mmCIF file of C-alpha atoms in Angstrom:
data_model
loop_
_atom_site.group_PDB
_atom_site.id
_atom_site.type_symbol
_atom_site.label_atom_id
_atom_site.label_comp_id
_atom_site.label_asym_id
_atom_site.label_seq_id
_atom_site.Cartn_x
_atom_site.Cartn_y
_atom_site.Cartn_z
ATOM 1 C CA MET N 1 14.761 -2.661 -26.078
ATOM 2 C CA SER N 2 15.950 -1.264 -22.745
ATOM 3 C CA ARG N 3 16.502 -3.593 -19.811
ATOM 4 C CA LYS N 4 13.725 -3.551 -17.199
ATOM 5 C CA SER N 5 14.716 -2.161 -13.787
ATOM 6 C CA VAL N 6 13.847 -4.270 -10.743
ATOM 7 C CA ILE N 7 13.788 -2.074 -7.633
ATOM 8 C CA SER N 8 12.793 -3.419 -4.215
ATOM 9 C CA HIS N 9 11.695 -1.635 -1.048
ATOM 10 C CA SER N 10 15.092 -2.261 0.586
ATOM 11 C CA GLU N 11 16.895 -0.802 -2.441
ATOM 12 C CA ALA N 12 14.695 2.294 -2.358
ATOM 13 C CA ASP N 13 15.420 2.664 1.362
ATOM 14 C CA GLN N 14 19.151 2.452 0.728
ATOM 15 C CA TYR N 15 18.912 5.077 -2.013
ATOM 16 C CA LEU N 16 17.056 7.445 0.318
ATOM 17 C CA SER N 17 19.665 6.828 3.005
ATOM 18 C CA CYS N 18 22.631 7.688 0.764
ATOM 19 C CA GLU N 19 22.865 7.799 -3.024
ATOM 20 C CA ARG N 20 26.531 6.782 -3.022
ATOM 21 C CA LYS N 21 25.965 3.841 -0.662
ATOM 22 C CA HIS N 22 23.190 2.765 -3.008
ATOM 23 C CA PHE N 23 25.596 2.989 -5.967
ATOM 24 C CA TYR N 24 28.163 0.834 -4.149
ATOM 25 C CA ALA N 25 25.512 -1.797 -3.431
ATOM 26 C CA PHE N 26 23.794 -1.836 -6.825
ATOM 27 C CA GLY N 27 25.972 -0.095 -9.428
ATOM 28 C CA GLN N 28 29.673 -0.499 -8.589
ATOM 29 C CA PRO N 29 31.352 -2.810 -11.144
ATOM 30 C CA VAL N 30 33.102 -5.763 -9.469
ATOM 31 C CA GLU N 31 35.327 -8.284 -11.214
ATOM 32 C CA THR N 32 34.571 -11.904 -10.286
ATOM 33 C CA ASP N 33 35.468 -15.320 -11.660
ATOM 34 C CA GLU N 34 32.190 -15.217 -13.584
ATOM 35 C CA GLY N 35 32.921 -11.800 -15.076
ATOM 36 C CA THR N 36 31.874 -8.265 -14.172
ATOM 37 C CA VAL N 37 28.909 -7.894 -11.831
ATOM 38 C CA LEU N 38 27.378 -4.853 -10.161
ATOM 39 C CA GLY N 39 27.319 -4.337 -6.423
ATOM 40 C CA LEU N 40 29.799 -4.515 -3.533
ATOM 41 C CA GLN N 41 29.187 -6.392 -0.302
ATOM 42 C CA PRO N 42 29.588 -4.433 2.940
ATOM 43 C CA LYS N 43 32.886 -4.867 4.779
ATOM 44 C CA HIS N 44 31.056 -5.752 7.970
ATOM 45 C CA TYR N 45 27.491 -6.722 8.867
ATOM 46 C CA SER N 46 26.427 -4.914 12.022
ATOM 47 C CA ASP N 47 25.132 -6.835 15.016
ATOM 48 C CA GLY N 48 21.686 -5.364 14.386
ATOM 49 C CA LEU N 49 21.535 -6.530 10.785
ATOM 50 C CA PHE N 50 22.939 -9.943 11.689
ATOM 51 C CA ARG N 51 20.521 -10.412 14.604
ATOM 52 C CA GLY N 52 17.559 -9.331 12.518
ATOM 53 C CA THR N 53 18.481 -11.729 9.716
ATOM 54 C CA VAL N 54 18.786 -14.716 12.055
ATOM 55 C CA GLY N 55 15.633 -13.735 13.945
ATOM 56 C CA HIS N 56 13.664 -13.466 10.711
ATOM 57 C CA ASP N 57 14.981 -16.879 9.638
ATOM 58 C CA ALA N 58 13.763 -18.397 12.923
ATOM 59 C CA LEU N 59 10.287 -16.869 12.590
ATOM 60 C CA GLU N 60 10.147 -17.943 8.949
ATOM 61 C CA GLN N 61 10.761 -21.572 9.938
ATOM 62 C CA TYR N 62 8.188 -21.310 12.737
ATOM 63 C CA TYR N 63 5.376 -19.876 10.623
ATOM 64 C CA GLN N 64 6.140 -21.924 7.523
ATOM 65 C CA TYR N 65 5.470 -25.062 9.547
ATOM 66 C CA LEU N 66 2.225 -23.660 10.972
ATOM 67 C CA ALA N 67 0.942 -22.244 7.658
ATOM 68 C CA PRO N 68 -0.482 -25.401 5.985
ATOM 69 C CA ILE N 69 -1.815 -26.695 9.307
ATOM 70 C CA SER N 70 -3.580 -23.404 10.039
ATOM 71 C CA LEU N 71 -5.515 -23.602 6.765
ATOM 72 C CA GLU N 72 -6.933 -27.010 7.708
ATOM 73 C CA ARG N 73 -7.505 -26.657 11.452
ATOM 74 C CA ILE N 74 -6.434 -24.834 14.610
ATOM 75 C CA PRO N 75 -2.837 -25.824 15.432
ATOM 76 C CA ASN N 76 -2.552 -27.756 18.695
ATOM 77 C CA ALA N 77 0.151 -27.849 21.375
ATOM 78 C CA GLU N 78 2.100 -30.535 19.539
ATOM 79 C CA ASP N 79 2.069 -28.477 16.322
ATOM 80 C CA PHE N 80 3.457 -25.461 18.163
ATOM 81 C CA ALA N 81 6.127 -27.597 19.836
ATOM 82 C CA VAL N 82 7.405 -28.742 16.441
ATOM 83 C CA ALA N 83 7.229 -25.185 15.063
ATOM 84 C CA ARG N 84 9.294 -23.918 18.018
ATOM 85 C CA GLN N 85 11.854 -26.661 17.499
ATOM 86 C CA LEU N 86 12.276 -25.621 13.855
ATOM 87 C CA GLY N 87 12.633 -21.983 14.856
ATOM 88 C CA PHE N 88 15.203 -22.728 17.549
ATOM 89 C CA ALA N 89 17.223 -24.893 15.120
ATOM 90 C CA VAL N 90 18.333 -21.736 13.320
ATOM 91 C CA ILE N 91 20.400 -20.662 16.365
ATOM 92 C CA PRO N 92 22.957 -23.519 16.651
ATOM 93 C CA LYS N 93 23.475 -23.405 12.890
ATOM 94 C CA ALA N 94 24.204 -19.690 13.081
ATOM 95 C CA ILE N 95 26.572 -20.255 16.031
ATOM 96 C CA SER N 96 28.521 -22.902 14.099
ATOM 97 C CA GLU N 97 28.956 -20.469 11.206
ATOM 98 C CA ASN N 98 29.567 -17.373 13.377
ATOM 99 C CA PRO N 99 31.188 -18.518 16.656
ATOM 100 C CA GLU N 100 32.364 -14.976 17.380
ATOM 101 C CA ARG N 101 28.707 -13.990 17.807
ATOM 102 C CA MET N 102 27.746 -16.795 20.180
ATOM 103 C CA GLU N 103 26.751 -14.464 23.014
ATOM 104 C CA LEU N 104 24.448 -12.467 20.729
ATOM 105 C CA LEU N 105 22.844 -15.643 19.392
ATOM 106 C CA LEU N 106 22.310 -17.196 22.823
ATOM 107 C CA ALA N 107 20.566 -13.996 23.892
ATOM 108 C CA LEU N 108 18.418 -14.182 20.768
ATOM 109 C CA ASN N 109 17.461 -17.743 21.738
ATOM 110 C CA VAL N 110 16.134 -16.391 25.052
ATOM 111 C CA VAL N 111 14.107 -13.758 23.191
ATOM 112 C CA LEU N 112 12.615 -16.307 20.802
ATOM 113 C CA ALA N 113 11.612 -18.627 23.655
ATOM 114 C CA ALA N 114 9.744 -15.797 25.366
ATOM 115 C CA TYR N 115 8.181 -14.682 22.072
ATOM 116 C CA PHE N 116 6.851 -18.158 21.211
ATOM 117 C CA LYS N 117 5.348 -18.580 24.692
ATOM 118 C CA LYS N 118 3.697 -15.151 24.734
ATOM 119 C CA TRP N 119 2.022 -15.345 21.328
ATOM 120 C CA GLU N 120 1.049 -19.028 21.023
ATOM 121 C CA ASP N 121 -2.617 -18.493 21.965
ATOM 122 C CA ASP N 122 -2.920 -15.484 19.665
ATOM 123 C CA ASP N 123 -1.120 -17.223 16.798
ATOM 124 C CA ALA N 124 -3.627 -20.084 17.004
ATOM 125 C CA GLN N 125 -6.412 -17.633 16.061
ATOM 126 C CA TRP N 126 -4.942 -16.913 12.619
ATOM 127 C CA GLN N 127 -4.514 -18.670 9.305
ATOM 128 C CA TYR N 128 -1.181 -18.083 7.585
ATOM 129 C CA LEU N 129 -1.708 -17.343 3.898
ATOM 130 C CA ALA N 130 1.878 -16.463 2.903
ATOM 131 C CA VAL N 131 5.224 -16.704 4.682
ATOM 132 C CA GLU N 132 8.155 -14.916 3.011
ATOM 133 C CA ILE N 133 6.538 -15.176 -0.443
ATOM 134 C CA GLU N 134 7.760 -12.721 -3.066
ATOM 135 C CA PHE N 135 5.173 -10.718 -4.990
ATOM 136 C CA ARG N 136 5.963 -8.486 -7.957
ATOM 137 C CA ASP N 137 4.093 -5.441 -9.208
ATOM 138 C CA VAL N 138 4.646 -3.199 -12.246
ATOM 139 C CA VAL N 139 5.355 0.416 -11.327
ATOM 140 C CA ASP N 140 6.020 1.580 -14.898
ATOM 141 C CA ASP N 141 6.401 -0.425 -18.099
ATOM 142 C CA GLU N 142 10.161 -0.553 -17.482
ATOM 143 C CA ILE N 143 10.154 -0.844 -13.660
ATOM 144 C CA ASP N 144 9.195 -3.852 -11.538
ATOM 145 C CA PHE N 145 8.731 -3.663 -7.761
ATOM 146 C CA PRO N 146 9.404 -7.004 -6.025
ATOM 147 C CA TYR N 147 8.368 -7.203 -2.382
ATOM 148 C CA LYS N 148 8.304 -9.964 0.186
ATOM 149 C CA PRO N 149 6.048 -9.523 3.240
ATOM 150 C CA ASP N 150 7.255 -11.454 6.264
ATOM 151 C CA LEU N 151 3.751 -12.808 6.846
ATOM 152 C CA ILE N 152 0.194 -12.472 5.566
ATOM 153 C CA ARG N 153 -2.436 -13.811 7.944
ATOM 154 C CA ARG N 154 -6.253 -14.028 8.152
ATOM 155 C CA HIS N 155 -8.193 -14.037 11.429
ATOM 156 C CA ARG N 156 -10.348 -17.123 11.849
ATOM 157 C CA LYS N 157 -13.391 -15.322 13.271
ATOM 158 C CA THR N 158 -13.375 -11.886 11.669
ATOM 159 C CA GLY N 159 -11.745 -12.718 8.322
ATOM 160 C CA THR N 160 -9.457 -9.689 8.690
ATOM 161 C CA VAL N 161 -6.337 -10.009 6.538
ATOM 162 C CA GLN N 162 -3.131 -8.413 7.801
ATOM 163 C CA VAL N 163 0.322 -7.949 6.304
ATOM 164 C CA VAL N 164 2.850 -8.469 9.107
ATOM 165 C CA ASP N 165 6.391 -7.133 9.351
ATOM 166 C CA HIS N 166 8.726 -8.544 12.028
ATOM 167 C CA LYS N 167 11.031 -5.981 13.637
ATOM 168 C CA PHE N 168 13.906 -6.926 15.972
ATOM 169 C CA LEU N 169 14.653 -3.664 17.771
ATOM 170 C CA ALA N 170 16.815 -2.256 20.554
ATOM 171 C CA ASN N 171 13.906 0.081 21.341
ATOM 172 C CA LEU N 172 10.297 -0.482 20.329
ATOM 173 C CA TYR N 173 8.900 2.034 17.882
ATOM 174 C CA THR N 174 7.120 5.021 19.371
ATOM 175 C CA PRO N 175 3.658 5.934 18.040
ATOM 176 C CA ASN N 176 5.224 8.753 16.031
ATOM 177 C CA GLU N 177 7.769 6.388 14.465
ATOM 178 C CA ILE N 178 5.027 3.935 13.578
ATOM 179 C CA ALA N 179 3.015 6.746 11.996
ATOM 180 C CA ILE N 180 5.786 7.583 9.504
ATOM 181 C CA GLN N 181 6.991 4.089 8.568
ATOM 182 C CA PRO N 182 6.028 3.567 4.890
ATOM 183 C CA GLN N 183 6.872 -0.104 4.348
ATOM 184 C CA LEU N 184 3.586 -1.778 5.263
ATOM 185 C CA ALA N 185 1.526 0.946 3.588
ATOM 186 C CA LYS N 186 3.447 0.185 0.365
ATOM 187 C CA TYR N 187 2.895 -3.542 0.714
ATOM 188 C CA VAL N 188 -0.828 -3.139 1.416
ATOM 189 C CA GLY N 189 -1.205 -0.740 -1.512
ATOM 190 C CA HIS N 190 0.547 -3.028 -3.983
ATOM 191 C CA LEU N 191 -1.362 -6.113 -2.826
ATOM 192 C CA ARG N 192 -4.676 -4.289 -3.218
ATOM 193 C CA LYS N 193 -3.597 -3.010 -6.635
ATOM 194 C CA GLN N 194 -2.933 -6.615 -7.655
ATOM 195 C CA GLY N 195 -6.391 -7.686 -6.536
ATOM 196 C CA TYR N 196 -5.707 -9.204 -3.109
ATOM 197 C CA LYS N 197 -8.018 -8.568 -0.175
ATOM 198 C CA VAL N 198 -5.898 -6.915 2.500
ATOM 199 C CA ASP N 199 -7.385 -4.970 5.381
ATOM 200 C CA ASP N 200 -4.400 -3.621 7.286
ATOM 201 C CA GLY N 201 -0.779 -3.960 8.364
ATOM 202 C CA MET N 202 0.782 -4.938 11.678
ATOM 203 C CA TYR N 203 4.253 -4.404 13.119
ATOM 204 C CA ASN N 204 5.388 -7.403 15.160
ATOM 205 C CA MET N 205 7.968 -5.662 17.337
ATOM 206 C CA ILE N 206 10.491 -7.664 19.336
ATOM 207 C CA ASN N 207 12.916 -5.889 21.664
ATOM 208 C CA HIS N 208 16.112 -7.952 21.536
ATOM 209 C CA ARG N 209 17.730 -6.561 24.698
ATOM 210 C CA VAL N 210 18.532 -9.279 27.260
ATOM 211 C CA PHE N 211 19.978 -8.197 30.615
ATOM 212 C CA LYS N 212 21.987 -10.389 32.986
ATOM 213 C CA THR N 213 20.443 -8.692 36.018
ATOM 214 C CA LYS N 214 16.785 -9.405 35.254
ATOM 215 C CA PRO N 215 14.733 -11.902 33.230
ATOM 216 C CA TYR N 216 13.473 -11.072 29.761
ATOM 217 C CA ASP N 217 9.836 -9.911 30.003
ATOM 218 C CA ALA N 218 7.939 -10.546 26.763
ATOM 219 C CA ASP N 219 4.893 -8.638 28.030
ATOM 220 C CA ILE N 220 7.016 -5.488 27.982
ATOM 221 C CA SER N 221 9.437 -6.320 25.180
ATOM 222 C CA CYS N 222 7.154 -7.895 22.546
ATOM 223 C CA LYS N 223 4.380 -5.743 21.107
ATOM 224 C CA ARG N 224 2.076 -6.111 18.121
ATOM 225 C CA ILE N 225 0.719 -2.858 16.738
ATOM 226 C CA THR N 226 -2.023 -2.760 14.103
ATOM 227 C CA LEU N 227 -1.675 0.318 11.933
ATOM 228 C CA ASN N 228 -5.271 1.151 10.942
ATOM 229 C CA LEU N 229 -4.035 2.323 7.553
ATOM 230 C CA THR N 230 -6.150 4.985 5.906
ATOM 231 C CA PRO N 231 -6.573 5.154 2.112
ATOM 232 C CA THR N 232 -4.771 8.524 2.185
ATOM 233 C CA ARG N 233 -1.718 7.063 3.906
ATOM 234 C CA VAL N 234 -1.548 4.131 1.516
ATOM 235 C CA GLU N 235 -1.927 6.392 -1.525
ATOM 236 C CA ARG N 236 0.744 8.805 -0.282
ATOM 237 C CA SER N 237 3.222 5.999 0.381
ATOM 238 C CA MET N 238 2.642 4.559 -3.073
ATOM 239 C CA MET N 239 3.133 7.974 -4.731
ATOM 240 C CA GLU N 240 6.354 8.637 -2.814
ATOM 241 C CA GLN N 241 7.707 5.204 -3.707
ATOM 242 C CA THR N 242 6.885 5.669 -7.394
ATOM 243 C CA SER N 243 8.854 8.919 -7.404
ATOM 244 C CA VAL N 244 11.866 7.258 -5.749
ATOM 245 C CA VAL N 245 12.001 4.202 -8.008
ATOM 246 C CA ARG N 246 11.736 6.392 -11.107
ATOM 247 C CA SER N 247 14.774 8.342 -9.883
ATOM 248 C CA ILE N 248 16.689 5.099 -9.303
ATOM 249 C CA ALA N 249 15.709 3.779 -12.734
ATOM 250 C CA LYS N 250 17.248 6.870 -14.364
ATOM 251 C CA TYR N 251 20.577 6.089 -12.708
ATOM 252 C CA LYS N 252 20.371 2.437 -13.703
ATOM 253 C CA ALA N 253 19.970 3.480 -17.328
ATOM 254 C CA MET N 254 23.379 5.187 -17.150
ATOM 255 C CA SER N 255 26.789 3.581 -17.484
ATOM 256 C CA PRO N 256 28.407 2.801 -14.089
ATOM 257 C CA THR N 257 30.905 5.642 -14.609
ATOM 258 C CA GLU N 258 28.195 8.183 -15.378
ATOM 259 C CA TRP N 259 26.076 6.884 -12.504
ATOM 260 C CA GLU N 260 28.964 7.262 -10.028
ATOM 261 C CA HIS N 261 29.722 10.814 -11.192
ATOM 262 C CA ASN N 262 26.118 11.918 -10.618
ATOM 263 C CA VAL N 263 25.383 10.558 -7.147
ATOM 264 C CA ARG N 264 25.830 12.414 -3.860
ATOM 265 C CA ARG N 265 26.907 10.990 -0.517
ATOM 266 C CA THR N 266 25.233 11.475 2.842
ATOM 267 C CA ALA N 267 28.208 11.422 5.193
ATOM 268 C CA ASN N 268 27.306 10.471 8.739
ATOM 269 C CA SER N 269 28.246 7.769 11.250
ATOM 270 C CA PHE N 270 25.091 5.754 10.623
ATOM 271 C CA ASN N 271 25.729 5.439 6.882
ATOM 272 C CA CYS N 272 29.489 5.303 6.828
ATOM 273 C CA LYS N 273 30.500 2.996 9.683
ATOM 274 C CA ASN N 274 29.564 -0.165 7.748
ATOM 275 C CA CYS N 275 29.978 1.145 4.195
#
């Protein structure tokens, strides 16, 4: 019996970015103390990737605390104060482990403080059904698609259920960029396929730029955009993803040597500077 392929959204994105980078991350044999494993780690994590990881960790702590409370009642000011404290606690831990990035992390602390203040009243209007919970769907008999939405929330009054994706960005997405992003359409499609009631997706965009010459303005730098996903867009995103993961699965069925000989590289500064 062949081994089942497990292919996530992030892996599919990496494959589309560069087949060879994808091979290095998921197919390159590496000798370790435990034996041979597949996949190299990048030589350097960019500031953007590092900042996004820490920012997501902070929001995960914040919403995980609010989630069980929100199902029972509307969170009050004390609840939000504790949630903020848990979110902020991620920053000093990250500084202790990455002192060379202290300036970046202190700026992120400023961004988080403004974010929590701006959205507290809105966040009180929602129930949090899932925070960083992994779901898994079957694409083909031999391919699983694991996916982990940042947040799934339900509005208290309307009952609308949204899948939320947090984005820490140097520049907020334009309407055209939002229109072509496939991630939330995939998540919504797979959740519906698995029988969950999901109405739409929302990008929770957070501009991380902090300037010394002026205060951080969350009204300008933090935006939440509901997508109004059409059935056509969801279906198209699902079809495109199925095609991509089937291509990846064919490579994963090969030996590492054969896989490496068949992949192409996309050579550009974006792909190669951290590869």
